[in-house]
Coordinates of C-alpha atoms and ligand atoms in Angstrom, one line a residue:
M1 CA 0.0 0.0 0.0
M2 CA 1.3 3.5 -0.9
P3 CA 1.8 5.7 2.2
S4 CA -0.7 8.6 2.1
S5 CA 0.8 11.9 1.1
P6 CA 1.6 14.4 3.9
A7 CA -1.0 16.9 4.9
S8 CA -0.3 20.4 3.7
F9 CA -0.4 23.5 5.9
D10 CA 0.8 27.1 5.7
A11 CA 2.6 26.8 9.1
I12 CA 3.6 24.0 11.4
I13 CA 4.1 25.0 15.0
L14 CA 6.1 22.5 17.2
G15 CA 4.9 23.0 20.9
A16 CA 1.5 23.7 22.3
G17 CA 2.6 25.8 25.3
G18 CA 1.8 29.5 25.8
A19 CA 4.0 30.7 22.9
G20 CA 2.9 28.1 20.4
L21 CA -0.8 28.5 21.1
M22 CA -0.7 32.2 20.9
C23 CA 1.2 32.1 17.7
A24 CA -1.3 29.5 16.2
A25 CA -4.3 31.5 17.2
V26 CA -3.0 34.8 15.7
A27 CA -1.8 33.1 12.4
G28 CA -5.0 31.0 12.2
Q29 CA -7.2 34.1 12.7
R30 CA -5.2 35.8 9.9
G31 CA -6.4 33.0 7.6
R32 CA -3.3 30.7 7.7
R33 CA -3.8 27.0 7.8
V34 CA -1.9 26.0 11.0
L35 CA -1.0 22.7 12.5
V36 CA 0.3 22.5 16.1
I37 CA 2.1 19.4 17.3
D38 CA 3.0 18.5 20.8
H39 CA 4.1 15.2 22.3
A40 CA 2.4 15.9 25.6
P41 CA -1.2 14.5 26.0
E42 CA -2.6 17.9 26.9
A43 CA -1.8 21.5 25.7
G44 CA -0.3 24.2 28.0
R45 CA 0.8 22.0 30.9
K46 CA 3.2 24.7 32.3
I47 CA 0.4 27.1 32.2
L48 CA -1.7 24.8 34.2
I49 CA 0.8 24.4 37.0
S50 CA 2.0 28.0 36.9
G51 CA 1.4 30.5 39.8
G52 CA 0.2 27.7 42.1
G53 CA -2.6 26.8 39.7
R54 CA -3.7 30.4 39.2
C55 CA -1.2 31.4 36.5
N56 CA 0.7 34.7 36.9
F57 CA -0.2 35.4 33.3
T58 CA 1.6 38.8 32.9
N59 CA 3.3 41.7 34.7
M60 CA 2.1 45.2 34.3
D61 CA 5.8 46.4 34.4
A62 CA 7.1 44.0 31.7
I63 CA 9.9 46.4 30.6
P64 CA 12.8 45.0 28.5
E65 CA 15.2 45.7 31.4
R66 CA 13.5 42.8 33.3
F67 CA 14.6 40.2 30.7
I68 CA 18.0 38.5 30.6
S69 CA 19.6 37.8 27.2
A70 CA 23.0 38.0 25.5
N71 CA 21.4 40.9 23.6
P72 CA 19.4 42.9 26.1
H73 CA 17.7 44.9 23.3
F74 CA 16.3 41.9 21.4
A75 CA 13.1 41.5 23.4
R76 CA 12.2 45.3 23.0
S77 CA 10.3 45.1 19.7
A78 CA 8.1 42.2 20.4
L79 CA 7.3 43.4 23.9
S80 CA 6.3 46.8 22.7
R81 CA 4.0 45.5 20.1
Y82 CA 2.1 43.0 22.3
T83 CA 1.9 44.4 25.8
P84 CA 0.5 43.3 29.1
A85 CA -2.6 45.5 28.4
D86 CA -3.2 43.6 25.2
F87 CA -3.2 40.3 27.0
L88 CA -5.4 41.7 29.7
A89 CA -7.9 42.9 27.0
L90 CA -8.1 39.3 25.8
I91 CA -8.6 38.0 29.3
E92 CA -11.4 40.5 29.9
R93 CA -13.0 39.6 26.6
Y94 CA -13.3 36.1 28.0
G95 CA -14.6 37.4 31.3
I96 CA -11.8 35.8 33.3
A97 CA -11.6 37.4 36.7
W98 CA -8.1 38.5 37.8
H99 CA -6.3 40.3 40.5
E100 CA -2.9 42.0 41.1
K101 CA -1.1 40.1 43.8
T102 CA 2.0 42.2 44.3
L103 CA 4.7 44.1 42.2
G104 CA 2.5 44.3 39.1
Q105 CA 1.9 40.5 39.0
L106 CA -1.5 39.5 37.6
F107 CA -3.1 36.2 38.5
C108 CA -6.4 34.5 37.7
D109 CA -8.9 34.7 40.5
G110 CA -10.1 31.2 39.5
S111 CA -7.8 28.7 37.7
A112 CA -5.0 28.6 35.2
R113 CA -7.3 26.2 33.2
Q114 CA -9.2 29.3 32.1
I115 CA -6.1 30.6 30.3
V116 CA -5.5 27.3 28.5
A117 CA -9.2 27.1 27.6
M118 CA -9.1 30.7 26.3
L119 CA -6.1 30.0 24.1
L120 CA -7.6 26.8 22.7
D121 CA -10.9 28.8 21.9
E122 CA -8.7 31.4 20.1
C123 CA -7.0 28.6 18.2
A124 CA -10.4 27.1 17.3
A125 CA -11.5 30.5 16.1
G126 CA -8.6 30.4 13.7
G127 CA -9.4 26.9 12.5
V128 CA -6.1 25.6 13.9
T129 CA -5.5 21.9 13.9
L130 CA -4.0 20.6 17.1
H131 CA -2.4 17.3 17.4
L132 CA -1.3 16.1 20.8
G133 CA 0.3 13.0 22.3
D134 CA 2.6 11.8 19.4
A135 CA 6.4 12.1 19.3
I136 CA 8.0 14.1 16.6
R137 CA 10.1 11.6 14.7
D138 CA 11.7 13.8 12.1
V139 CA 11.9 17.3 10.8
D140 CA 13.3 18.1 7.4
H141 CA 13.7 21.0 5.0
A142 CA 13.9 20.8 1.2
D143 CA 12.8 22.9 -1.7
G144 CA 11.3 25.6 0.5
Q145 CA 9.1 23.1 2.4
F146 CA 9.4 21.9 6.0
R147 CA 8.3 18.3 6.5
V148 CA 7.4 17.0 10.0
D149 CA 6.9 13.2 10.7
Y150 CA 5.1 12.7 13.9
G151 CA 3.4 9.5 15.2
E152 CA 2.0 7.8 12.1
H153 CA 1.6 11.1 10.3
S154 CA 3.5 13.6 8.2
A155 CA 2.8 17.2 7.3
T156 CA 4.5 19.8 5.2
A157 CA 4.4 23.7 5.3
P158 CA 6.6 26.5 4.0
A159 CA 6.9 27.7 7.6
L160 CA 8.0 26.0 10.8
V161 CA 7.9 27.5 14.2
I162 CA 10.0 26.1 17.0
A163 CA 8.0 26.6 20.2
T164 CA 9.0 23.7 22.3
G165 CA 10.3 25.7 25.2
G166 CA 13.4 24.9 27.4
P167 CA 14.4 21.9 29.4
S168 CA 13.1 23.0 32.8
I169 CA 10.8 20.4 34.6
P170 CA 11.4 17.4 32.3
K171 CA 8.7 15.4 34.1
L172 CA 6.2 17.7 32.4
G173 CA 7.5 16.8 28.9
A174 CA 10.1 19.6 28.7
T175 CA 13.1 18.8 26.5
G176 CA 16.1 20.4 24.8
F177 CA 14.5 19.6 21.4
A178 CA 14.3 23.3 20.4
Y179 CA 18.1 23.6 20.8
D180 CA 18.9 20.4 18.8
L181 CA 16.6 21.4 16.0
A182 CA 17.8 25.0 15.9
R183 CA 21.4 23.8 15.7
R184 CA 20.5 21.5 12.8
F185 CA 19.1 24.5 10.9
G186 CA 22.3 26.5 11.6
L187 CA 21.3 28.6 14.5
K188 CA 23.6 29.0 17.6
V189 CA 22.5 28.2 21.1
V190 CA 23.6 30.3 24.2
E191 CA 24.5 27.8 26.9
P192 CA 21.3 26.9 28.7
R193 CA 21.3 27.1 32.5
P194 CA 18.5 26.5 35.1
A195 CA 17.1 29.8 36.3
L196 CA 14.5 30.9 38.8
V197 CA 15.7 27.9 40.8
P198 CA 16.6 27.2 44.5
L199 CA 20.4 27.4 45.3
T200 CA 22.1 24.7 47.3
L201 CA 24.6 25.3 50.1
P202 CA 27.7 23.2 50.9
Q203 CA 28.0 21.0 54.0
D204 CA 29.9 23.7 56.0
E205 CA 26.7 25.8 55.9
A206 CA 24.8 23.1 57.8
L207 CA 23.9 25.6 60.4
F208 CA 21.8 27.5 57.9
R209 CA 20.3 24.4 56.5
S210 CA 18.9 23.6 60.0
L211 CA 16.7 26.7 59.5
A212 CA 14.6 24.8 56.9
G213 CA 11.2 26.5 56.6
V214 CA 12.3 29.9 57.9
A215 CA 11.5 32.9 55.7
A216 CA 12.5 36.6 56.0
P217 CA 12.4 39.7 53.8
V218 CA 15.9 40.3 52.6
A219 CA 17.8 42.0 49.8
A220 CA 19.8 39.4 47.7
R221 CA 22.6 40.4 45.4
A222 CA 24.7 38.6 42.8
G223 CA 27.0 40.7 40.7
S224 CA 25.1 43.9 39.8
A225 CA 21.7 42.3 40.2
D226 CA 19.8 43.1 43.4
F227 CA 16.3 41.9 44.6
A228 CA 14.5 42.9 47.8
E229 CA 11.9 40.1 48.4
A230 CA 11.5 37.1 50.7
A231 CA 14.2 34.5 51.1
L232 CA 13.4 31.0 52.4
F233 CA 15.8 28.6 54.0
T234 CA 15.4 25.0 52.8
H235 CA 16.9 21.7 53.8
R236 CA 19.2 21.9 50.8
G237 CA 19.9 25.7 50.8
L238 CA 18.1 28.8 49.9
S239 CA 14.9 29.6 48.0
G240 CA 12.0 32.1 48.0
P241 CA 11.4 34.9 45.5
A242 CA 14.6 36.9 46.3
I243 CA 16.8 33.8 45.8
L244 CA 14.9 32.5 42.7
Q245 CA 15.3 36.0 41.1
I246 CA 19.1 36.1 41.9
S247 CA 19.6 32.5 40.7
S248 CA 19.0 33.7 37.1
Y249 CA 22.1 36.0 37.4
W250 CA 24.2 33.7 39.6
R251 CA 27.3 31.9 38.1
H252 CA 28.9 28.9 39.6
G253 CA 31.7 29.8 42.0
E254 CA 30.3 33.3 42.8
P255 CA 29.1 34.3 46.2
I256 CA 25.6 35.8 46.8
S257 CA 25.2 38.5 49.3
I258 CA 22.2 38.8 51.6
D259 CA 21.3 42.0 53.4
F260 CA 19.2 40.6 56.4
L261 CA 18.1 44.1 57.4
P262 CA 17.5 45.9 54.1
G263 CA 17.0 49.6 54.5
R264 CA 18.2 49.7 58.1
R265 CA 21.4 51.3 59.1
G266 CA 22.7 52.1 62.6
W267 CA 20.1 49.9 64.2
L268 CA 22.6 48.2 66.6
V269 CA 24.2 51.3 67.8
E270 CA 20.8 52.9 68.3
A271 CA 19.8 49.8 70.2
K272 CA 22.8 50.1 72.5
R273 CA 21.7 53.7 73.5
A274 CA 18.0 52.6 74.0
R275 CA 18.5 49.2 75.6
P276 CA 22.1 49.0 76.9
R277 CA 21.5 45.5 78.4
A278 CA 20.1 43.9 75.3
T279 CA 22.2 41.5 73.3
V280 CA 22.8 41.2 69.6
Q281 CA 20.4 38.2 69.5
T282 CA 17.6 40.0 71.3
V283 CA 17.8 43.0 69.1
L284 CA 17.9 40.9 65.9
A285 CA 14.8 39.0 67.2
D286 CA 12.9 42.4 66.9
F287 CA 13.4 42.2 63.1
L288 CA 13.9 38.6 62.1
P289 CA 12.3 35.2 63.0
D290 CA 13.6 33.8 66.2
R291 CA 15.4 30.8 64.7
L292 CA 17.1 33.0 62.2
S293 CA 18.2 35.6 64.8
A294 CA 19.6 32.8 67.1
T295 CA 21.6 31.3 64.2
L296 CA 23.0 34.6 63.0
A297 CA 23.9 35.6 66.6
Q298 CA 25.6 32.3 67.0
R299 CA 27.7 32.9 63.9
I300 CA 28.5 36.5 64.9
A301 CA 29.6 35.1 68.3
L302 CA 29.4 38.4 70.2
P303 CA 27.7 37.4 73.5
G304 CA 26.9 39.8 76.4
P305 CA 25.1 43.1 76.7
L306 CA 25.5 45.8 74.0
D307 CA 26.8 48.4 76.4
E308 CA 29.9 46.3 76.9
K309 CA 30.7 46.6 73.1
R310 CA 32.4 49.5 71.3
D311 CA 30.3 51.3 68.6
A312 CA 32.9 50.3 66.0
V313 CA 32.4 46.6 66.8
L314 CA 28.6 47.0 66.6
K315 CA 29.0 48.8 63.2
E316 CA 31.0 45.9 62.0
V317 CA 28.2 43.6 63.0
E318 CA 25.7 45.8 61.2
E319 CA 27.9 45.7 58.1
R320 CA 28.3 41.9 58.2
L321 CA 24.5 41.4 58.4
A322 CA 24.0 43.8 55.5
D323 CA 26.5 41.8 53.3
W324 CA 26.3 38.2 54.5
R325 CA 28.1 36.1 51.9
F326 CA 26.9 32.6 51.0
R327 CA 28.8 30.6 48.4
P328 CA 26.2 28.2 46.9
N329 CA 27.7 25.0 45.6
G330 CA 25.0 24.7 42.9
T331 CA 21.3 24.9 42.1
E332 CA 18.5 22.3 42.3
G333 CA 18.9 22.0 38.5
F334 CA 16.4 21.8 35.6
A335 CA 14.2 19.4 37.7
K336 CA 13.2 22.4 39.9
A337 CA 14.0 25.4 37.6
E338 CA 10.9 27.5 36.5
V339 CA 12.8 28.6 33.4
T340 CA 16.0 28.3 31.5
V341 CA 18.5 31.2 31.0
G342 CA 20.1 31.0 27.5
G343 CA 18.7 29.3 24.5
V344 CA 18.6 29.9 20.8
A345 CA 20.9 32.8 20.1
T346 CA 19.1 36.0 19.2
D347 CA 21.7 37.2 16.7
G348 CA 20.3 34.6 14.2
L349 CA 16.7 35.9 14.6
S350 CA 14.7 38.9 13.6
S351 CA 13.5 40.7 16.7
K352 CA 10.4 41.9 14.8
T353 CA 9.2 38.6 13.5
M354 CA 11.3 36.0 15.3
A355 CA 12.2 34.5 11.9
A356 CA 15.6 33.0 11.3
R357 CA 17.7 35.4 9.3
H358 CA 19.3 32.8 7.0
L359 CA 16.5 30.3 6.5
P360 CA 13.2 31.7 5.3
G361 CA 10.2 30.1 6.9
L362 CA 11.9 29.1 10.2
Y363 CA 10.8 30.8 13.4
V364 CA 11.8 30.4 17.1
I365 CA 9.5 31.8 19.9
G366 CA 9.0 31.6 23.7
E367 CA 11.3 30.2 26.2
A368 CA 13.3 28.4 23.5
V369 CA 14.9 31.7 22.6
D370 CA 17.7 33.3 24.7
V371 CA 15.3 35.7 26.5
T372 CA 14.4 35.0 30.1
G373 CA 12.2 37.1 32.3
W374 CA 12.2 37.8 36.0
L375 CA 9.9 35.9 38.3
G376 CA 6.4 37.4 38.3
G377 CA 4.6 37.0 35.0
Y378 CA 7.4 38.2 32.8
N379 CA 8.0 34.8 31.1
F380 CA 4.4 34.3 30.0
Q381 CA 4.4 37.9 28.7
W382 CA 7.5 37.0 26.6
A383 CA 5.7 33.8 25.4
W384 CA 2.6 35.8 24.4
A385 CA 4.6 38.6 22.8
S386 CA 7.0 36.5 20.8
G387 CA 4.2 34.2 19.7
W388 CA 2.1 37.2 18.6
A389 CA 5.1 38.6 16.7
A390 CA 5.6 35.4 14.7
G391 CA 1.9 34.9 14.3
Q392 CA 1.6 38.3 12.5
A393 CA 4.5 37.3 10.2
L394 CA 3.4 33.8 9.1
Ligands
FAD1 C1 6.4 25.4 38.0 C2 6.4 26.5 37.1 C3 5.7 27.7 37.3 C4 5.7 28.8 36.4 N1 5.0 29.8 36.7 C5 5.0 30.9 35.9 C6 4.2 32.1 36.2 O1 3.3 32.1 37.1 N2 4.3 33.1 35.3 C7 5.2 33.2 34.3 O2 5.3 34.2 33.6 N3 5.9 32.1 34.0 C8 5.8 31.0 34.8 N4 6.6 29.9 34.5 C9 7.4 29.9 33.3 C10 6.6 29.6 32.1 O3 5.8 28.5 32.3 C11 7.3 29.4 30.8 O4 8.2 30.5 30.6 C12 6.4 29.4 29.6 O5 5.5 28.3 29.8 C13 7.2 29.2 28.3 O6 6.3 29.0 27.3 P1 6.7 28.3 25.9 O7 5.4 28.1 25.2 O8 7.8 28.9 25.3 O9 7.2 26.8 26.4 P2 6.3 25.6 27.1 O10 5.3 26.2 27.9 O11 7.4 24.9 27.9 O12 5.8 24.8 26.0 C14 6.6 24.0 25.2 C15 5.7 22.8 24.7 O13 6.5 22.0 23.8 C16 6.3 20.7 24.1 N5 7.5 20.0 23.7 C17 8.7 20.0 24.3 N6 9.6 19.1 23.7 C18 8.9 18.6 22.7 C19 9.3 17.6 21.8 N7 10.4 17.0 21.7 N8 8.3 17.2 20.9 C20 7.0 17.7 20.9 N9 6.7 18.7 21.8 C21 7.6 19.1 22.7 C22 6.0 20.6 25.6 O14 5.2 19.5 25.8 C23 5.2 21.9 25.8 O15 3.8 21.7 25.6 C24 6.6 28.7 35.3 C25 7.3 27.6 35.0 C26 7.2 26.5 35.9 C27 8.0 25.3 35.5

């Protein structure tokens, strides 16, 4: 029996995550015949688990400076043409209730499922064909046509969009497929690293690991990056928003610096005047959780009442607590990372359309690209904006 001839489309999108679905919906509604293929059994799995099930779907302050890339200007064009307000307008058109949690972060009141359902409705409105649950066996390019073999099927199109994301959380079906494919088609890849990920501490920091479960508002620094949010001690090291944010900037071997009392200066010398018989630990306990203040006081090792200490010594303690160095020995890796820093190098892509410069018809969007946002809805905004940009160009 002759194998049936491949189905023909205007565009094939690999990956039914946020970026792929947005791109498919936009291109479909512009009249393109679009096929989306994903090996997972359901679309938008990362959307479903995001934001504790409520999806932090955008951030009202999604300025380009809050994205990490070898080319910090690359994201500017797409972000300016599809903005948080555009996505919010879509959400409101679907009557999805939302709220701002903190720092411009917008979440669904109900469930992340509403976002996936909305994107699938938008795809349906564009007549998009969605094929889930089959592995992609091969991708080829010849005579201006891309051919994709998946499961028992084949399809061809003059345009191919790589939207298979990054390798974080492999148990959800995440792979480095985008990088392999991009390399095969001549694009470069900036070394991928786990980001928005907890940091691990070496054995000699066991004292801090005994604080597992304790959280405190701190300012965390790595290099020139600085985040004032909560940090959380874990049984393996450090987590919490401040640490997740800083992990995207941290490089192996570097220290991270924690200010345990951000914004406070002179507090210990002032305490000496006001409460001469207090100790470092009792004063610390005014600002920090008890277990943390006890551990820090143990490390500082300056027992006895404050009025027995010189001001200069107390100032040194203040300085140490404002710049406490931890030297993480690693991260919890792609298994726990919310995103990937690095990815398909932007110098091979058009920032306006996300098209490969040297291979007409090839596009890369979403997390697969070397653009990574801060924690707080930035990564979805990049998925929507880059998907929209390519969807307009297909
Ligand atoms: C736990 C968690 C919580 C998060 N919370 C938030 C949040 O609240 N706000 C925010 O902005 N960002 C959040 N993120 C980040 C956000 O989920 C991603 O940045 C975003 O999903 C990237 O979209 P994407 O479409 O590029 O990739 P993905 O959503 O990863 O989609 C890629 C798709 O490609 C498919 N795929 C992969 N490999 C293959 C292959 N070989 N063959 C076929 N299909 C393949 C996958 O199954 C997947 O459906 C979170 C991430 C995690 C892990």
